[in-house]
Coordinates of C-alpha atoms in Angstrom, one line a residue:
M1 CA -2.7 -25.6 -36.4
L2 CA -5.3 -24.3 -33.9
A3 CA -2.6 -22.2 -32.1
Q4 CA -1.6 -20.6 -35.4
L5 CA -5.2 -19.8 -36.2
I6 CA -5.6 -18.1 -32.9
W7 CA -2.5 -16.0 -33.4
L8 CA -3.5 -15.0 -36.9
T9 CA -7.0 -13.9 -35.6
L10 CA -5.4 -11.9 -32.8
L11 CA -3.0 -10.2 -35.3
A12 CA -5.9 -9.3 -37.6
A13 CA -7.9 -7.8 -34.8
V14 CA -4.9 -5.7 -33.8
L15 CA -4.4 -4.4 -37.3
I16 CA -8.1 -3.4 -37.5
L17 CA -7.9 -1.5 -34.2
L18 CA -4.6 0.3 -34.9
P19 CA -6.3 3.4 -36.6
I20 CA -8.3 4.2 -33.5
A21 CA -5.5 3.3 -31.0
P22 CA -4.2 6.9 -30.2
G23 CA -7.7 8.2 -29.3
L24 CA -8.6 5.1 -27.4
R25 CA -5.4 5.3 -25.4
R26 CA -6.0 8.9 -24.3
S27 CA -9.7 8.5 -23.4
Y28 CA -9.9 4.9 -22.3
P29 CA -6.4 3.6 -21.4
Y30 CA -7.6 0.4 -19.8
A31 CA -9.8 -0.5 -22.8
W32 CA -6.8 0.3 -25.1
W33 CA -4.6 -2.0 -23.1
C34 CA -7.0 -4.9 -23.3
L35 CA -7.8 -4.5 -27.0
I36 CA -4.4 -3.4 -28.4
G37 CA -1.6 -2.9 -25.9
Y38 CA -1.8 -6.4 -24.3
P39 CA -1.9 -8.4 -27.6
V40 CA 0.9 -6.4 -29.1
T41 CA 3.0 -6.8 -26.0
V42 CA 2.4 -10.5 -25.9
I43 CA 3.6 -10.8 -29.5
R44 CA 6.7 -8.7 -28.6
V45 CA 7.4 -10.8 -25.6
R46 CA 7.3 -14.0 -27.6
L47 CA 9.4 -12.8 -30.5
T48 CA 12.2 -11.3 -28.3
W49 CA 12.4 -13.9 -25.6
R50 CA 15.1 -16.2 -27.1
R51 CA 17.3 -13.4 -28.3
L52 CA 17.0 -11.5 -25.0
T53 CA 17.8 -14.4 -22.7
T54 CA 20.8 -15.3 -24.9
N55 CA 22.2 -11.8 -24.9
L56 CA 21.7 -11.4 -21.2
G57 CA 23.2 -14.7 -20.3
L58 CA 20.0 -16.2 -19.0
A59 CA 19.8 -19.0 -21.7
V60 CA 21.7 -22.2 -20.7
A61 CA 23.1 -24.9 -23.0
K62 CA 22.4 -28.6 -22.3
R63 CA 26.2 -29.2 -22.4
P64 CA 28.9 -27.1 -20.8
G65 CA 30.9 -24.8 -23.1
R66 CA 34.0 -26.8 -22.8
A67 CA 35.4 -30.1 -24.3
L68 CA 38.4 -32.3 -23.9
L69 CA 40.8 -32.3 -26.9
G70 CA 43.6 -34.7 -26.3
D71 CA 45.2 -33.5 -23.0
L72 CA 43.7 -30.0 -23.3
V73 CA 40.4 -28.7 -22.0
V74 CA 39.0 -26.3 -24.7
R75 CA 36.5 -23.7 -23.6
G76 CA 34.1 -21.7 -25.8
D77 CA 30.6 -20.3 -26.2
P78 CA 27.9 -23.0 -25.9
L79 CA 25.9 -23.7 -29.0
K80 CA 22.1 -23.4 -29.1
P81 CA 21.5 -22.2 -25.5
I82 CA 18.0 -23.0 -24.3
P83 CA 16.1 -20.0 -22.9
P84 CA 14.1 -20.4 -19.6
R85 CA 10.6 -21.7 -20.2
L86 CA 8.2 -18.9 -20.6
G87 CA 4.6 -19.3 -19.4
V88 CA 1.4 -17.8 -20.9
P89 CA 1.3 -14.0 -20.3
K90 CA -1.8 -13.2 -18.2
L91 CA -3.7 -10.0 -18.6
R92 CA -3.9 -7.8 -15.6
R93 CA -5.2 -4.2 -15.1
G94 CA -2.8 -2.0 -16.9
G95 CA -0.2 -4.7 -17.4
L96 CA 0.6 -8.4 -17.8
D97 CA 2.2 -11.2 -15.7
V98 CA 4.2 -14.0 -17.1
K99 CA 5.8 -16.9 -15.1
V100 CA 9.3 -18.1 -16.0
R101 CA 10.8 -21.4 -15.0
L102 CA 14.4 -21.1 -13.7
H103 CA 17.2 -23.3 -15.0
P104 CA 19.1 -25.3 -12.4
G105 CA 21.6 -22.9 -10.8
Q106 CA 19.7 -19.8 -11.6
V107 CA 18.3 -17.5 -8.9
P108 CA 15.8 -14.6 -9.1
E109 CA 18.6 -12.0 -8.8
H110 CA 19.8 -13.0 -12.3
F111 CA 16.4 -11.8 -13.7
L112 CA 16.4 -8.8 -11.4
S113 CA 19.5 -7.4 -13.0
A114 CA 17.9 -7.9 -16.5
A115 CA 14.7 -6.0 -15.6
E116 CA 15.8 -2.8 -17.3
A117 CA 16.7 -4.6 -20.5
L118 CA 13.3 -6.4 -20.5
T119 CA 11.6 -3.0 -20.1
H120 CA 13.2 -1.6 -23.2
A121 CA 12.8 -4.7 -25.3
W122 CA 9.1 -5.0 -24.5
R123 CA 8.5 -1.2 -24.7
V124 CA 6.6 -1.0 -21.4
H125 CA 6.9 1.4 -18.5
A126 CA 8.6 -1.0 -16.1
V127 CA 9.1 -4.7 -15.4
R128 CA 8.9 -5.9 -11.8
L129 CA 10.0 -9.2 -10.4
F130 CA 8.0 -11.5 -7.9
T131 CA 9.0 -14.8 -6.4
D132 CA 6.0 -16.6 -5.0
E133 CA 7.1 -20.2 -5.9
R134 CA 10.4 -22.1 -5.7
G135 CA 12.0 -22.5 -9.1
F136 CA 9.9 -19.8 -10.7
V137 CA 9.8 -16.1 -11.1
T138 CA 7.0 -13.9 -12.2
L139 CA 7.8 -11.0 -14.5
S140 CA 5.1 -8.2 -14.2
A141 CA 5.1 -5.6 -17.0
L142 CA 3.4 -2.3 -16.4
A143 CA 2.0 -0.5 -19.4
W144 CA 2.3 3.0 -17.8
D145 CA 3.2 4.6 -14.6
P146 CA 0.4 3.7 -12.1
L147 CA 1.4 6.7 -9.9
R148 CA 0.7 9.3 -12.6
A149 CA -3.1 9.3 -12.0
P150 CA -4.1 6.5 -9.6
V151 CA -7.5 5.1 -10.2
V152 CA -8.6 2.2 -7.9
P153 CA -11.0 -0.4 -9.4
Y154 CA -14.4 -0.8 -7.8
Q155 CA -14.5 -3.4 -5.1
L156 CA -17.6 -5.5 -4.7
K157 CA -16.8 -6.6 -1.1
Q158 CA -15.3 -4.4 1.6
R159 CA -13.6 -5.6 4.8
V160 CA -13.9 -3.7 8.0
L161 CA -10.7 -1.9 9.0
R162 CA -9.3 -2.2 5.4
A163 CA -9.1 0.9 3.2
V164 CA -7.9 1.1 -0.4
V165 CA -6.3 4.6 -0.5
G166 CA -4.4 4.6 -3.8
L167 CA -2.0 2.6 -6.0
L168 CA 1.4 1.1 -5.5
E169 CA 4.2 1.5 -8.0
D170 CA 3.7 -2.1 -9.1
G171 CA 0.1 -1.4 -10.1
R172 CA -1.5 -3.1 -7.1
A173 CA -4.0 -1.4 -4.8
W174 CA -2.5 0.5 -1.9
V175 CA -4.2 -0.8 1.2
I176 CA -4.1 0.4 4.8
D177 CA -5.2 -2.7 6.7
F178 CA -5.5 -2.2 10.5
R179 CA -5.9 -5.9 11.0
R180 CA -2.5 -6.5 9.6
A181 CA -0.7 -3.3 10.9
P182 CA -2.8 -2.0 13.8
H183 CA -1.2 1.5 14.0
W184 CA 0.2 3.8 11.4
L185 CA 2.6 6.8 11.2
I186 CA 2.0 9.3 8.4
V187 CA 4.5 12.1 7.9
G188 CA 4.7 14.8 5.2
A189 CA 5.4 18.5 4.7
T190 CA 2.8 21.0 3.7
R191 CA 1.3 20.2 0.3
S192 CA 3.0 16.8 0.2
G193 CA -0.3 14.9 0.0
K194 CA -0.6 13.9 3.7
S195 CA -4.0 15.6 4.1
T196 CA -5.3 14.0 0.9
L197 CA -4.2 10.6 2.1
I198 CA -6.1 11.1 5.4
A199 CA -9.2 12.2 3.5
S200 CA -9.0 9.1 1.3
L201 CA -8.6 6.9 4.4
V202 CA -11.6 8.5 6.2
K203 CA -13.7 8.3 3.0
E204 CA -13.0 4.5 2.8
L205 CA -13.7 4.0 6.5
A206 CA -16.8 6.1 6.6
P207 CA -19.3 3.4 5.3
Q208 CA -17.8 0.8 7.6
R209 CA -19.1 -0.1 11.1
V210 CA -16.1 1.7 12.7
A211 CA -16.1 4.4 15.4
L212 CA -13.9 7.3 14.3
F213 CA -12.3 9.9 16.6
G214 CA -10.2 12.9 15.7
I215 CA -7.5 15.0 17.4
D216 CA -6.6 18.1 15.5
L217 CA -4.9 20.9 17.5
K218 CA -4.9 23.3 14.5
G219 CA -8.3 24.3 15.7
G220 CA -9.9 21.4 14.0
M221 CA -9.3 22.9 10.5
E222 CA -8.2 19.7 8.9
L223 CA -10.4 17.0 10.5
S224 CA -13.5 19.2 10.7
L225 CA -14.3 18.1 7.2
F226 CA -15.2 14.7 8.6
E227 CA -16.8 15.9 11.9
D228 CA -20.3 14.6 10.9
R229 CA -18.8 11.1 10.8
L230 CA -16.6 11.5 13.9
S231 CA -17.8 10.4 17.3
A232 CA -15.7 13.1 18.9
L233 CA -13.2 15.7 17.7
A234 CA -10.7 17.3 20.1
S235 CA -9.4 20.6 18.9
T236 CA -7.4 21.7 22.0
R237 CA -4.8 19.9 24.1
T238 CA -7.1 19.8 27.1
E239 CA -9.9 18.2 25.0
A240 CA -7.3 15.7 23.6
A241 CA -6.1 14.8 27.1
R242 CA -9.7 14.1 28.2
L243 CA -10.5 12.1 25.0
L244 CA -7.4 9.9 25.3
A245 CA -8.1 9.3 29.0
E246 CA -11.6 8.1 28.1
L247 CA -10.2 5.9 25.4
V248 CA -7.8 4.3 27.8
A249 CA -10.7 3.6 30.1
E250 CA -12.5 2.0 27.2
T251 CA -9.4 -0.1 26.5
E252 CA -9.3 -1.3 30.1
A253 CA -13.0 -2.1 30.1
R254 CA -12.6 -4.2 26.9
M255 CA -9.6 -5.9 28.5
Q256 CA -11.7 -6.9 31.5
L257 CA -14.5 -8.2 29.2
C258 CA -12.1 -10.3 27.2
R259 CA -10.6 -11.7 30.4
S260 CA -14.1 -12.6 31.8
V261 CA -14.9 -14.8 28.8
G262 CA -11.4 -16.1 28.2
A263 CA -10.8 -14.3 24.9
R264 CA -7.4 -13.0 23.7
S265 CA -8.9 -10.2 21.6
I266 CA -12.3 -8.7 20.8
W267 CA -12.4 -10.7 17.6
D268 CA -12.6 -13.9 19.8
L269 CA -15.6 -12.6 21.7
P270 CA -19.1 -13.9 21.1
A271 CA -20.9 -11.7 18.5
K272 CA -23.3 -10.3 21.1
L273 CA -20.4 -9.0 23.2
R274 CA -18.2 -7.7 20.5
K275 CA -17.4 -4.0 20.5
L276 CA -17.0 -1.7 17.5
P277 CA -13.4 -1.2 16.4
V278 CA -12.1 2.3 17.0
V279 CA -9.8 4.4 14.8
V280 CA -8.2 7.5 16.4
I281 CA -6.7 10.0 13.9
V282 CA -4.2 12.4 15.4
D283 CA -3.2 15.3 13.0
E284 CA -0.1 17.4 13.8
V285 CA 1.1 15.2 16.6
A286 CA 3.9 17.6 17.4
E287 CA 1.4 20.0 18.9
L288 CA 0.5 17.5 21.6
Y289 CA 4.1 17.4 22.8
L290 CA 5.0 21.2 22.7
M291 CA 5.4 22.8 26.1
A292 CA 5.2 26.6 26.5
T293 CA 5.1 26.7 30.3
R294 CA 5.8 24.4 33.3
E295 CA 2.0 23.8 33.7
D296 CA 2.0 22.1 30.3
K297 CA 4.5 19.5 31.4
A298 CA 2.0 17.4 33.4
E299 CA -0.6 17.5 30.6
V300 CA 1.9 16.6 27.9
G301 CA 3.1 13.7 30.1
E302 CA -0.4 12.4 30.5
I303 CA -1.1 12.6 26.8
S304 CA 2.2 10.9 26.0
T305 CA 1.5 8.1 28.4
N306 CA -2.1 7.5 27.2
L307 CA -1.1 7.5 23.5
L308 CA 1.6 4.9 24.3
R309 CA -0.9 2.8 26.3
L310 CA -3.3 2.8 23.4
A311 CA -0.6 1.8 21.0
Q312 CA 0.6 -1.0 23.2
L313 CA -2.8 -2.4 24.2
G314 CA -5.1 -1.4 21.5
A315 CA -4.3 -3.8 18.7
A316 CA -6.0 -6.8 20.3
L317 CA -8.8 -4.7 21.7
G318 CA -9.9 -3.0 18.4
I319 CA -8.5 0.4 19.1
H320 CA -6.2 1.7 16.4
L321 CA -4.1 4.8 15.9
V322 CA -3.2 6.9 12.9
I323 CA -0.5 9.4 13.9
A324 CA 0.2 12.2 11.4
G325 CA 2.4 15.2 11.3
Q326 CA 4.6 17.5 9.3
R327 CA 7.5 17.1 11.7
V328 CA 7.9 14.1 13.9
G329 CA 11.4 13.9 15.5
S330 CA 13.2 12.6 18.5
D331 CA 13.5 16.2 19.7
L332 CA 9.9 16.1 20.8
G333 CA 10.9 13.8 23.6
P334 CA 11.3 10.1 24.5
G335 CA 7.6 9.6 24.4
V336 CA 7.5 10.1 20.6
T337 CA 10.3 7.6 20.1
A338 CA 8.6 5.0 22.3
L339 CA 5.3 5.6 20.4
R340 CA 7.1 5.2 17.0
A341 CA 8.2 1.7 18.0
Q342 CA 4.6 0.7 18.3
L343 CA 3.5 2.0 14.9
A344 CA 4.1 -0.9 12.5
G345 CA 2.7 0.9 9.4
R346 CA 4.8 3.7 8.1
I347 CA 4.1 6.3 5.3
C348 CA 6.5 9.0 4.4
H349 CA 5.7 11.8 1.9
R350 CA 8.1 14.6 1.0
V351 CA 9.4 16.1 4.2
S352 CA 11.2 19.3 5.0
D353 CA 13.8 17.8 7.4
A354 CA 15.8 14.6 7.4
G355 CA 14.9 13.9 11.0
T356 CA 11.3 13.3 10.2
A357 CA 12.1 10.9 7.4
E358 CA 14.6 9.2 9.8
M359 CA 11.8 8.8 12.4
A360 CA 9.5 7.3 9.9
L361 CA 11.7 4.9 7.9
G362 CA 15.2 5.0 9.5
D363 CA 14.7 1.9 11.6
L364 CA 13.2 -0.1 8.6
S365 CA 15.5 0.4 5.6
K366 CA 18.2 2.8 4.5
D367 CA 17.1 2.4 0.9
A368 CA 13.5 3.4 1.8
L369 CA 14.9 6.4 3.7
E370 CA 16.9 7.5 0.6
A371 CA 13.9 7.0 -1.7
A372 CA 11.8 9.2 0.6
Q373 CA 14.3 12.0 0.5
R374 CA 14.3 11.9 -3.3
I375 CA 10.6 12.8 -3.5
T376 CA 10.3 16.1 -5.3
L377 CA 7.9 19.0 -5.0
A378 CA 6.2 18.0 -8.2
E379 CA 5.3 14.5 -6.9
Q380 CA 2.5 15.6 -4.6
G381 CA 0.7 12.6 -3.1
V382 CA 3.7 10.2 -3.7
A383 CA 5.0 8.5 -0.6
I384 CA 7.1 5.6 0.6
T385 CA 5.0 3.0 2.4
A386 CA 6.1 0.1 4.5
D387 CA 4.2 -2.3 6.9
T388 CA 4.8 -5.5 8.9
D389 CA 6.3 -7.5 6.0
G390 CA 9.4 -5.3 6.0
Q391 CA 9.0 -4.4 2.3
W392 CA 8.7 -0.8 1.0
L393 CA 7.3 0.6 -2.1
R394 CA 6.5 4.0 -3.7
A395 CA 2.8 4.7 -3.7
R396 CA 0.3 7.5 -4.5
S397 CA -3.0 8.2 -2.8
I398 CA -6.3 8.9 -4.7
H399 CA -7.0 12.6 -4.9
V400 CA -10.0 13.3 -2.7
T401 CA -11.3 16.8 -2.7
P402 CA -12.7 18.5 0.5
D403 CA -16.2 18.4 -1.0
Q404 CA -16.0 14.7 -1.6
A405 CA -14.7 14.1 1.9
R406 CA -17.4 16.3 3.4
R407 CA -20.2 14.6 1.4
A408 CA -19.0 11.1 2.5
A409 CA -18.9 12.2 6.1
R410 CA -22.5 13.5 5.9
K411 CA -23.8 10.5 4.0
Y412 CA -22.6 8.1 6.6
A413 CA -23.1 10.3 9.7
C414 CA -25.7 7.9 10.9
L415 CA -23.0 5.2 11.5
A416 CA -21.1 7.4 14.0
P417 CA -21.9 6.0 17.5
A418 CA -22.4 8.3 20.4
W419 CA -19.6 8.6 22.8
P420 CA -19.6 6.6 25.0
G421 CA -21.7 3.8 23.6
L422 CA -19.6 1.6 21.3
H423 CA -21.4 -1.6 21.9
V424 CA -22.7 -3.6 18.9
D425 CA -26.2 -4.7 19.2
E426 CA -26.4 -6.5 15.8
P427 CA -24.5 -9.8 16.1
T428 CA -24.1 -10.4 12.3
E429 CA -22.0 -7.3 11.3
G430 CA -19.0 -7.8 13.6
V431 CA -16.2 -8.5 11.2
Y432 CA -17.3 -8.1 7.6
L433 CA -19.7 -5.8 5.8

């Protein structure tokens, strides 16, 4: 009786709100989903579940659809098949999650093949499948395309070296976490969204106790927006070689410090000895490897070696790389291929040549590579992202304007440590803000 009263109350509230639904959906989509979209979808899920699972072959009868008639085995359709048990649909930002208990003999792939049918029956944008518990699957319905205009919810607590830069195609926040994947490769053609992603990343890292360094051989045009927050910005190859050599020396000093106290990483050091984490952003990495004369060969070799050393040794020592470029291919030399192997985080926007996409995603997944090559000119900011878990998803970064990036850099310029001088004097701010 109580359940019926709740459903009737919910239905009455929906009928009252229906006249204002179109305007509410346009102006305040999340409010519309909570007040109207979610209740209506829950009702639709409940009403269609039995018929859907029966038509899709997901409902199972208690007895098999066969019987013994004399000496013959007669087969037919089972009567009154029982649908998988449906949990309570839980409200989420721009969607809902509902847990389903599998029948014996069923596997998640059975529901994966039915996702398109569920999408049409529930009249939502998409239905995704998650398996986080044996014997159950979670169906996640999205009310609209989260990549159309990504808006990331405000976060009360922020972790150092963790940046929310956009939304994934399943509605979750797109996070670049350097503690999980210490180094990242970002590729993308002109106007594909690569620069916007870097701006979003720096804007998120700016208020954190992190030392930021930039290498931009396009005269500093891209990274100069953040120069107030950067501890150093190298705009020529000679400056880049000197900066990388100094960072390698800093890595070796941290290595000796960890060894002297028996620590395996800077995070295991006592708070008074802990060093600030460092993030080095390299834009247009191909410029570092181009050689016009024989004199360039020694400098390029030094840069290549130091970048590789930072990638190999930096993770445990709090030194992280973000390598970005329009074109990153094996034709740049074996140093680039060796460096790519150390970059666990991969992000591929629309690219102009297949070799760049192959460099970013080819060693991870053929499906991811094909998806990256299908990104169109109209999908600016859309990318394929993959990290240490081996999974890949479509994602889109938040649009950060140059003025927003510049204001963030100026606001937190006081947090940029002088170079050298990365020692933390405050023992309480080492890991979390």
